[in-house]
mmCIF file with all atom_site columns, C-alpha atoms in Angstrom:
data_model
loop_
_atom_site.group_PDB
_atom_site.id
_atom_site.type_symbol
_atom_site.label_atom_id
_atom_site.label_alt_id
_atom_site.label_comp_id
_atom_site.label_asym_id
_atom_site.label_entity_id
_atom_site.label_seq_id
_atom_site.pdbx_PDB_ins_code
_atom_site.Cartn_x
_atom_site.Cartn_y
_atom_site.Cartn_z
_atom_site.occupancy
_atom_site.B_iso_or_equiv
_atom_site.pdbx_formal_charge
_atom_site.auth_seq_id
_atom_site.auth_comp_id
_atom_site.auth_asym_id
_atom_site.auth_atom_id
_atom_site.pdbx_PDB_model_num
ATOM 1   C CA . MET H 1 1   ? -8.065  9.223   -30.948 1.00 0.00 ? 1   MET H CA 1
ATOM 2   C CA . LYS H 1 2   ? -8.298  9.535   -27.085 1.00 0.00 ? 2   LYS H CA 1
ATOM 3   C CA . LYS H 1 3   ? -6.028  9.056   -24.387 1.00 0.00 ? 3   LYS H CA 1
ATOM 4   C CA . THR H 1 4   ? -7.478  6.774   -21.777 1.00 0.00 ? 4   THR H CA 1
ATOM 5   C CA . ALA H 1 5   ? -4.582  6.177   -19.231 1.00 0.00 ? 5   ALA H CA 1
ATOM 6   C CA . ILE H 1 6   ? -0.875  8.005   -18.824 1.00 0.00 ? 6   ILE H CA 1
ATOM 7   C CA . SER H 1 7   ? 2.039   6.667   -16.982 1.00 0.00 ? 7   SER H CA 1
ATOM 8   C CA . ILE H 1 8   ? 5.182   8.421   -16.215 1.00 0.00 ? 8   ILE H CA 1
ATOM 9   C CA . ILE H 1 9   ? 8.370   7.043   -14.615 1.00 0.00 ? 9   ILE H CA 1
ATOM 10  C CA . GLU H 1 10  ? 11.117  9.334   -13.626 1.00 0.00 ? 10  GLU H CA 1
ATOM 11  C CA . ASN H 1 11  ? 12.949  10.664  -10.454 1.00 0.00 ? 11  ASN H CA 1
ATOM 12  C CA . SER H 1 12  ? 12.055  7.408   -8.659  1.00 0.00 ? 12  SER H CA 1
ATOM 13  C CA . LYS H 1 13  ? 8.427   7.968   -8.932  1.00 0.00 ? 13  LYS H CA 1
ATOM 14  C CA . ILE H 1 14  ? 5.711   6.154   -10.873 1.00 0.00 ? 14  ILE H CA 1
ATOM 15  C CA . VAL H 1 15  ? 2.753   8.296   -11.906 1.00 0.00 ? 15  VAL H CA 1
ATOM 16  C CA . LEU H 1 16  ? -0.683  7.034   -13.181 1.00 0.00 ? 16  LEU H CA 1
ATOM 17  C CA . ASN H 1 17  ? -3.022  9.615   -14.660 1.00 0.00 ? 17  ASN H CA 1
ATOM 18  C CA . GLU H 1 18  ? -1.608  12.409  -12.451 1.00 0.00 ? 18  GLU H CA 1
ATOM 19  C CA . GLN H 1 19  ? -1.340  10.516  -9.218  1.00 0.00 ? 19  GLN H CA 1
ATOM 20  C CA . ILE H 1 20  ? 1.758   9.250   -7.662  1.00 0.00 ? 20  ILE H CA 1
ATOM 21  C CA . ILE H 1 21  ? 1.245   5.533   -7.010  1.00 0.00 ? 21  ILE H CA 1
ATOM 22  C CA . PHE H 1 22  ? 4.815   4.507   -6.110  1.00 0.00 ? 22  PHE H CA 1
ATOM 23  C CA . GLU H 1 23  ? 7.922   6.299   -5.005  1.00 0.00 ? 23  GLU H CA 1
ATOM 24  C CA . SER H 1 24  ? 11.020  5.538   -3.326  1.00 0.00 ? 24  SER H CA 1
ATOM 25  C CA . PRO H 1 25  ? 14.104  7.364   -2.003  1.00 0.00 ? 25  PRO H CA 1
ATOM 26  C CA . THR H 1 26  ? 16.398  5.029   -4.056  1.00 0.00 ? 26  THR H CA 1
ATOM 27  C CA . GLU H 1 27  ? 18.205  6.833   -6.657  1.00 0.00 ? 27  GLU H CA 1
ATOM 28  C CA . ASN H 1 28  ? 19.749  3.788   -8.702  1.00 0.00 ? 28  ASN H CA 1
ATOM 29  C CA . PHE H 1 29  ? 17.185  2.625   -11.244 1.00 0.00 ? 29  PHE H CA 1
ATOM 30  C CA . SER H 1 30  ? 18.076  -0.996  -10.873 1.00 0.00 ? 30  SER H CA 1
ATOM 31  C CA . ASP H 1 31  ? 17.215  -0.864  -7.075  1.00 0.00 ? 31  ASP H CA 1
ATOM 32  C CA . PHE H 1 32  ? 14.104  1.404   -7.861  1.00 0.00 ? 32  PHE H CA 1
ATOM 33  C CA . ALA H 1 33  ? 12.754  -1.080  -10.506 1.00 0.00 ? 33  ALA H CA 1
ATOM 34  C CA . LYS H 1 34  ? 12.968  -3.945  -7.953  1.00 0.00 ? 34  LYS H CA 1
ATOM 35  C CA . GLU H 1 35  ? 11.351  -1.826  -5.323  1.00 0.00 ? 35  GLU H CA 1
ATOM 36  C CA . ALA H 1 36  ? 8.717   -0.726  -7.796  1.00 0.00 ? 36  ALA H CA 1
ATOM 37  C CA . TYR H 1 37  ? 8.079   -4.346  -8.671  1.00 0.00 ? 37  TYR H CA 1
ATOM 38  C CA . LYS H 1 38  ? 7.360   -5.494  -5.076  1.00 0.00 ? 38  LYS H CA 1
ATOM 39  C CA . GLY H 1 39  ? 5.585   -2.407  -4.191  1.00 0.00 ? 39  GLY H CA 1
ATOM 40  C CA . LEU H 1 40  ? 3.085   -2.768  -7.020  1.00 0.00 ? 40  LEU H CA 1
ATOM 41  C CA . GLU H 1 41  ? 2.471   -6.549  -6.137  1.00 0.00 ? 41  GLU H CA 1
ATOM 42  C CA . LEU H 1 42  ? 3.608   -7.427  -9.789  1.00 0.00 ? 42  LEU H CA 1
ATOM 43  C CA . ASN H 1 43  ? 3.653   -11.232 -10.599 1.00 0.00 ? 43  ASN H CA 1
ATOM 44  C CA . TYR H 1 44  ? 5.940   -11.824 -13.640 1.00 0.00 ? 44  TYR H CA 1
ATOM 45  C CA . PRO H 1 45  ? 9.061   -13.794 -12.991 1.00 0.00 ? 45  PRO H CA 1
ATOM 46  C CA . LYS H 1 46  ? 10.839  -13.042 -15.986 1.00 0.00 ? 46  LYS H CA 1
ATOM 47  C CA . PHE H 1 47  ? 10.984  -9.500  -14.901 1.00 0.00 ? 47  PHE H CA 1
ATOM 48  C CA . HIS H 1 48  ? 14.079  -10.162 -12.904 1.00 0.00 ? 48  HIS H CA 1
ATOM 49  C CA . LYS H 1 49  ? 15.997  -11.368 -15.995 1.00 0.00 ? 49  LYS H CA 1
ATOM 50  C CA . MET H 1 50  ? 15.251  -8.186  -18.133 1.00 0.00 ? 50  MET H CA 1
ATOM 51  C CA . ASP H 1 51  ? 17.554  -5.532  -18.707 1.00 0.00 ? 51  ASP H CA 1
ATOM 52  C CA . ASN H 1 52  ? 16.849  -2.080  -17.366 1.00 0.00 ? 52  ASN H CA 1
ATOM 53  C CA . LEU H 1 53  ? 15.233  -0.575  -20.575 1.00 0.00 ? 53  LEU H CA 1
ATOM 54  C CA . SER H 1 54  ? 12.860  -3.679  -20.580 1.00 0.00 ? 54  SER H CA 1
ATOM 55  C CA . LYS H 1 55  ? 12.059  -3.008  -16.774 1.00 0.00 ? 55  LYS H CA 1
ATOM 56  C CA . LEU H 1 56  ? 11.450  0.451   -17.462 1.00 0.00 ? 56  LEU H CA 1
ATOM 57  C CA . ALA H 1 57  ? 9.093   -0.278  -20.509 1.00 0.00 ? 57  ALA H CA 1
ATOM 58  C CA . PHE H 1 58  ? 7.340   -3.066  -18.437 1.00 0.00 ? 58  PHE H CA 1
ATOM 59  C CA . LEU H 1 59  ? 6.774   -1.140  -15.240 1.00 0.00 ? 59  LEU H CA 1
ATOM 60  C CA . ALA H 1 60  ? 5.286   1.963   -17.177 1.00 0.00 ? 60  ALA H CA 1
ATOM 61  C CA . SER H 1 61  ? 3.108   -0.453  -19.395 1.00 0.00 ? 61  SER H CA 1
ATOM 62  C CA . GLU H 1 62  ? 2.038   -2.799  -16.661 1.00 0.00 ? 62  GLU H CA 1
ATOM 63  C CA . ILE H 1 63  ? 0.404   -0.092  -14.530 1.00 0.00 ? 63  ILE H CA 1
ATOM 64  C CA . ILE H 1 64  ? -1.998  0.762   -17.503 1.00 0.00 ? 64  ILE H CA 1
ATOM 65  C CA . LEU H 1 65  ? -2.409  -2.786  -18.753 1.00 0.00 ? 65  LEU H CA 1
ATOM 66  C CA . LYS H 1 66  ? -2.665  -4.605  -15.603 1.00 0.00 ? 66  LYS H CA 1
ATOM 67  C CA . ASN H 1 67  ? -4.646  -7.885  -15.800 1.00 0.00 ? 67  ASN H CA 1
ATOM 68  C CA . ASN H 1 68  ? -7.199  -6.631  -18.467 1.00 0.00 ? 68  ASN H CA 1
ATOM 69  C CA . ASP H 1 69  ? -7.246  -8.450  -22.000 1.00 0.00 ? 69  ASP H CA 1
ATOM 70  C CA . HIS H 1 70  ? -4.976  -6.667  -24.394 1.00 0.00 ? 70  HIS H CA 1
ATOM 71  C CA . SER H 1 71  ? -4.529  -9.262  -27.004 1.00 0.00 ? 71  SER H CA 1
ATOM 72  C CA . LYS H 1 72  ? -5.874  -6.587  -29.523 1.00 0.00 ? 72  LYS H CA 1
ATOM 73  C CA . THR H 1 73  ? -3.737  -3.604  -28.198 1.00 0.00 ? 73  THR H CA 1
ATOM 74  C CA . ALA H 1 74  ? -0.683  -2.682  -30.445 1.00 0.00 ? 74  ALA H CA 1
ATOM 75  C CA . LEU H 1 75  ? 2.702   -1.188  -29.111 1.00 0.00 ? 75  LEU H CA 1
ATOM 76  C CA . VAL H 1 76  ? 4.353   1.779   -30.563 1.00 0.00 ? 76  VAL H CA 1
ATOM 77  C CA . PHE H 1 77  ? 7.504   2.876   -28.571 1.00 0.00 ? 77  PHE H CA 1
ATOM 78  C CA . ALA H 1 78  ? 10.583  5.111   -29.183 1.00 0.00 ? 78  ALA H CA 1
ATOM 79  C CA . ASN H 1 79  ? 13.547  6.433   -27.467 1.00 0.00 ? 79  ASN H CA 1
ATOM 80  C CA . LYS H 1 80  ? 16.875  8.264   -28.038 1.00 0.00 ? 80  LYS H CA 1
ATOM 81  C CA . SER H 1 81  ? 19.403  5.767   -26.838 1.00 0.00 ? 81  SER H CA 1
ATOM 82  C CA . SER H 1 82  ? 18.231  2.707   -28.394 1.00 0.00 ? 82  SER H CA 1
ATOM 83  C CA . SER H 1 83  ? 19.636  -0.345  -26.351 1.00 0.00 ? 83  SER H CA 1
ATOM 84  C CA . LEU H 1 84  ? 23.024  1.222   -25.777 1.00 0.00 ? 84  LEU H CA 1
ATOM 85  C CA . ASP H 1 85  ? 22.921  0.904   -22.076 1.00 0.00 ? 85  ASP H CA 1
ATOM 86  C CA . THR H 1 86  ? 22.739  -2.721  -22.409 1.00 0.00 ? 86  THR H CA 1
ATOM 87  C CA . ASP H 1 87  ? 24.994  -2.780  -25.313 1.00 0.00 ? 87  ASP H CA 1
ATOM 88  C CA . PHE H 1 88  ? 27.631  -1.442  -23.146 1.00 0.00 ? 88  PHE H CA 1
ATOM 89  C CA . LYS H 1 89  ? 27.201  -4.091  -20.510 1.00 0.00 ? 89  LYS H CA 1
ATOM 90  C CA . TYR H 1 90  ? 27.284  -6.765  -23.361 1.00 0.00 ? 90  TYR H CA 1
ATOM 91  C CA . GLN H 1 91  ? 30.586  -5.321  -24.407 1.00 0.00 ? 91  GLN H CA 1
ATOM 92  C CA . GLU H 1 92  ? 31.973  -5.342  -20.829 1.00 0.00 ? 92  GLU H CA 1
ATOM 93  C CA . SER H 1 93  ? 30.864  -9.057  -20.580 1.00 0.00 ? 93  SER H CA 1
ATOM 94  C CA . ILE H 1 94  ? 33.111  -9.558  -23.833 1.00 0.00 ? 94  ILE H CA 1
ATOM 95  C CA . ASN H 1 95  ? 36.038  -7.678  -22.353 1.00 0.00 ? 95  ASN H CA 1
ATOM 96  C CA . SER H 1 96  ? 35.918  -9.296  -19.039 1.00 0.00 ? 96  SER H CA 1
ATOM 97  C CA . GLN H 1 97  ? 36.191  -12.949 -20.250 1.00 0.00 ? 97  GLN H CA 1
ATOM 98  C CA . GLU H 1 98  ? 39.459  -14.630 -20.919 1.00 0.00 ? 98  GLU H CA 1
ATOM 99  C CA . ASN H 1 99  ? 38.223  -16.996 -23.678 1.00 0.00 ? 99  ASN H CA 1
ATOM 100 C CA . TYR H 1 100 ? 35.637  -14.587 -25.096 1.00 0.00 ? 100 TYR H CA 1
ATOM 101 C CA . PHE H 1 101 ? 32.526  -16.127 -23.847 1.00 0.00 ? 101 PHE H CA 1
ATOM 102 C CA . PRO H 1 102 ? 29.984  -13.182 -23.608 1.00 0.00 ? 102 PRO H CA 1
ATOM 103 C CA . SER H 1 103 ? 26.870  -13.475 -21.737 1.00 0.00 ? 103 SER H CA 1
ATOM 104 C CA . PRO H 1 104 ? 23.854  -14.625 -24.003 1.00 0.00 ? 104 PRO H CA 1
ATOM 105 C CA . GLY H 1 105 ? 21.669  -13.360 -21.132 1.00 0.00 ? 105 GLY H CA 1
ATOM 106 C CA . VAL H 1 106 ? 22.708  -9.891  -21.826 1.00 0.00 ? 106 VAL H CA 1
ATOM 107 C CA . PHE H 1 107 ? 23.075  -10.156 -25.649 1.00 0.00 ? 107 PHE H CA 1
ATOM 108 C CA . VAL H 1 108 ? 19.272  -10.945 -25.852 1.00 0.00 ? 108 VAL H CA 1
ATOM 109 C CA . TYR H 1 109 ? 18.598  -7.232  -24.836 1.00 0.00 ? 109 TYR H CA 1
ATOM 110 C CA . THR H 1 110 ? 20.892  -5.809  -27.469 1.00 0.00 ? 110 THR H CA 1
ATOM 111 C CA . LEU H 1 111 ? 17.815  -4.695  -29.374 1.00 0.00 ? 111 LEU H CA 1
ATOM 112 C CA . PRO H 1 112 ? 15.553  -1.938  -28.136 1.00 0.00 ? 112 PRO H CA 1
ATOM 113 C CA . ASN H 1 113 ? 12.437  -3.666  -29.773 1.00 0.00 ? 113 ASN H CA 1
ATOM 114 C CA . ILE H 1 114 ? 13.027  -6.672  -26.938 1.00 0.00 ? 114 ILE H CA 1
ATOM 115 C CA . CYS H 1 115 ? 11.171  -4.504  -24.404 1.00 0.00 ? 115 CYS H CA 1
ATOM 116 C CA . VAL H 1 116 ? 7.912   -4.573  -26.511 1.00 0.00 ? 116 VAL H CA 1
ATOM 117 C CA . GLY H 1 117 ? 8.422   -8.113  -26.994 1.00 0.00 ? 117 GLY H CA 1
ATOM 118 C CA . GLU H 1 118 ? 8.426   -8.603  -23.282 1.00 0.00 ? 118 GLU H CA 1
ATOM 119 C CA . ILE H 1 119 ? 5.154   -6.530  -22.813 1.00 0.00 ? 119 ILE H CA 1
ATOM 120 C CA . SER H 1 120 ? 3.594   -8.507  -25.787 1.00 0.00 ? 120 SER H CA 1
ATOM 121 C CA . ILE H 1 121 ? 4.396   -11.905 -24.243 1.00 0.00 ? 121 ILE H CA 1
ATOM 122 C CA . LYS H 1 122 ? 3.112   -10.987 -21.038 1.00 0.00 ? 122 LYS H CA 1
ATOM 123 C CA . HIS H 1 123 ? -0.229  -9.736  -22.178 1.00 0.00 ? 123 HIS H CA 1
ATOM 124 C CA . LYS H 1 124 ? -0.677  -12.117 -25.219 1.00 0.00 ? 124 LYS H CA 1
ATOM 125 C CA . MET H 1 125 ? -0.548  -9.412  -27.698 1.00 0.00 ? 125 MET H CA 1
ATOM 126 C CA . GLN H 1 126 ? -0.958  -10.613 -31.177 1.00 0.00 ? 126 GLN H CA 1
ATOM 127 C CA . THR H 1 127 ? -1.064  -7.215  -32.873 1.00 0.00 ? 127 THR H CA 1
ATOM 128 C CA . GLU H 1 128 ? 1.477   -4.924  -34.430 1.00 0.00 ? 128 GLU H CA 1
ATOM 129 C CA . ASN H 1 129 ? 4.341   -3.471  -32.456 1.00 0.00 ? 129 ASN H CA 1
ATOM 130 C CA . ALA H 1 130 ? 7.136   -1.019  -33.650 1.00 0.00 ? 130 ALA H CA 1
ATOM 131 C CA . PHE H 1 131 ? 10.088  0.660   -31.670 1.00 0.00 ? 131 PHE H CA 1
ATOM 132 C CA . PHE H 1 132 ? 11.629  3.592   -33.377 1.00 0.00 ? 132 PHE H CA 1
ATOM 133 C CA . VAL H 1 133 ? 14.924  5.325   -32.369 1.00 0.00 ? 133 VAL H CA 1
ATOM 134 C CA . LEU H 1 134 ? 14.230  9.018   -32.689 1.00 0.00 ? 134 LEU H CA 1
ATOM 135 C CA . ASP H 1 135 ? 16.360  12.370  -31.422 1.00 0.00 ? 135 ASP H CA 1
ATOM 136 C CA . GLU H 1 136 ? 13.542  13.389  -29.160 1.00 0.00 ? 136 GLU H CA 1
ATOM 137 C CA . PHE H 1 137 ? 10.065  12.552  -28.012 1.00 0.00 ? 137 PHE H CA 1
ATOM 138 C CA . ASP H 1 138 ? 7.948   13.124  -31.005 1.00 0.00 ? 138 ASP H CA 1
ATOM 139 C CA . GLU H 1 139 ? 4.165   12.612  -29.806 1.00 0.00 ? 139 GLU H CA 1
ATOM 140 C CA . GLU H 1 140 ? 2.617   13.790  -33.078 1.00 0.00 ? 140 GLU H CA 1
ATOM 141 C CA . PHE H 1 141 ? 4.697   10.810  -35.001 1.00 0.00 ? 141 PHE H CA 1
ATOM 142 C CA . LEU H 1 142 ? 3.813   8.053   -32.661 1.00 0.00 ? 142 LEU H CA 1
ATOM 143 C CA . ASN H 1 143 ? 0.070   9.024   -32.766 1.00 0.00 ? 143 ASN H CA 1
ATOM 144 C CA . SER H 1 144 ? 0.155   9.292   -36.456 1.00 0.00 ? 144 SER H CA 1
ATOM 145 C CA . TYR H 1 145 ? 1.713   5.634   -36.471 1.00 0.00 ? 145 TYR H CA 1
ATOM 146 C CA . ALA H 1 146 ? -0.918  4.493   -34.114 1.00 0.00 ? 146 ALA H CA 1
ATOM 147 C CA . LEU H 1 147 ? -3.786  6.070   -35.868 1.00 0.00 ? 147 LEU H CA 1
ATOM 148 C CA . GLN H 1 148 ? -2.853  4.174   -38.909 1.00 0.00 ? 148 GLN H CA 1
ATOM 149 C CA . ILE H 1 149 ? -2.958  0.957   -36.936 1.00 0.00 ? 149 ILE H CA 1
ATOM 150 C CA . LEU H 1 150 ? -6.365  1.819   -35.606 1.00 0.00 ? 150 LEU H CA 1
ATOM 151 C CA . GLN H 1 151 ? -7.791  2.740   -39.025 1.00 0.00 ? 151 GLN H CA 1
ATOM 152 C CA . THR H 1 152 ? -6.594  -0.473  -40.675 1.00 0.00 ? 152 THR H CA 1
ATOM 153 C CA . GLY H 1 153 ? -8.262  -2.456  -37.767 1.00 0.00 ? 153 GLY H CA 1
ATOM 154 C CA . LYS H 1 154 ? -5.186  -4.256  -36.912 1.00 0.00 ? 154 LYS H CA 1
ATOM 155 C CA . ALA H 1 155 ? -5.638  -3.284  -33.221 1.00 0.00 ? 155 ALA H CA 1
ATOM 156 C CA . GLU H 1 156 ? -8.428  -1.941  -30.985 1.00 0.00 ? 156 GLU H CA 1
ATOM 157 C CA . LYS H 1 157 ? -6.116  0.119   -28.821 1.00 0.00 ? 157 LYS H CA 1
ATOM 158 C CA . VAL H 1 158 ? -2.621  1.281   -29.140 1.00 0.00 ? 158 VAL H CA 1
ATOM 159 C CA . LEU H 1 159 ? -0.087  1.607   -26.084 1.00 0.00 ? 159 LEU H CA 1
ATOM 160 C CA . CYS H 1 160 ? 2.275   4.262   -27.113 1.00 0.00 ? 160 CYS H CA 1
ATOM 161 C CA . GLY H 1 161 ? 5.396   5.579   -25.392 1.00 0.00 ? 161 GLY H CA 1
ATOM 162 C CA . TRP H 1 162 ? 8.864   7.033   -24.957 1.00 0.00 ? 162 TRP H CA 1
ATOM 163 C CA . VAL H 1 163 ? 11.045  4.775   -22.749 1.00 0.00 ? 163 VAL H CA 1
ATOM 164 C CA . GLU H 1 164 ? 14.520  6.444   -22.743 1.00 0.00 ? 164 GLU H CA 1
ATOM 165 C CA . LEU H 1 165 ? 17.060  4.857   -20.231 1.00 0.00 ? 165 LEU H CA 1
ATOM 166 C CA . TYR H 1 166 ? 21.029  5.475   -20.558 1.00 0.00 ? 166 TYR H CA 1
ATOM 167 C CA . GLN H 1 167 ? 23.074  4.762   -17.142 1.00 0.00 ? 167 GLN H CA 1
ATOM 168 C CA . GLU H 1 168 ? 21.216  6.349   -14.273 1.00 0.00 ? 168 GLU H CA 1
ATOM 169 C CA . SER H 1 169 ? 19.104  8.765   -16.372 1.00 0.00 ? 169 SER H CA 1
ATOM 170 C CA . TYR H 1 170 ? 15.680  7.514   -17.293 1.00 0.00 ? 170 TYR H CA 1
ATOM 171 C CA . LYS H 1 171 ? 12.286  8.593   -18.156 1.00 0.00 ? 171 LYS H CA 1
ATOM 172 C CA . ALA H 1 172 ? 9.042   6.790   -19.526 1.00 0.00 ? 172 ALA H CA 1
ATOM 173 C CA . PHE H 1 173 ? 6.057   8.259   -20.637 1.00 0.00 ? 173 PHE H CA 1
ATOM 174 C CA . VAL H 1 174 ? 3.450   5.906   -21.879 1.00 0.00 ? 174 VAL H CA 1
ATOM 175 C CA . TYR H 1 175 ? -0.050  6.351   -22.777 1.00 0.00 ? 175 TYR H CA 1
ATOM 176 C CA . LEU H 1 176 ? -2.957  4.092   -24.168 1.00 0.00 ? 176 LEU H CA 1
ATOM 177 C CA . LEU H 1 177 ? -4.833  5.309   -27.245 1.00 0.00 ? 177 LEU H CA 1
ATOM 178 C CA . THR H 1 178 ? -8.303  4.208   -28.289 1.00 0.00 ? 178 THR H CA 1
ATOM 179 C CA . LYS H 1 179 ? -10.510 5.347   -31.273 1.00 0.00 ? 179 LYS H CA 1
#
């Protein structure tokens, strides 16, 4: 297998194949994501409704996938915190309501695999996808899983990545694998 592209997002910077393609002095992730979306001239209105984990995964993936055909690209992602950041926001929406009317807009994102779903929808991917919760980034595990997908012919490429976000701590390391 060969890595054909690598994106990294952390410390208010987006790096593609070792070149900074976007950076901002903004430290707050939510503001940084909005600025990156505008600065990279992305056009996907659903982005604004996504939770922060999905925005992180989307941005890191989008700079690799762009407007190319990826209908036969699989997704294999992982992180440590699952959707805990959004889970807390959902709990707050329950606690802040007098009559227990939690926000369904937040509830949708209380599963970590929703972020791979957003990417799949955008790129009309009709392949395998998985989201693992691991103690730490394990590239060997992700690559092994990706190799199985490629060997079975279920996909032509696999986008793999670590997308960790909890409160204001975030990092994405996403890469595209081919045979």
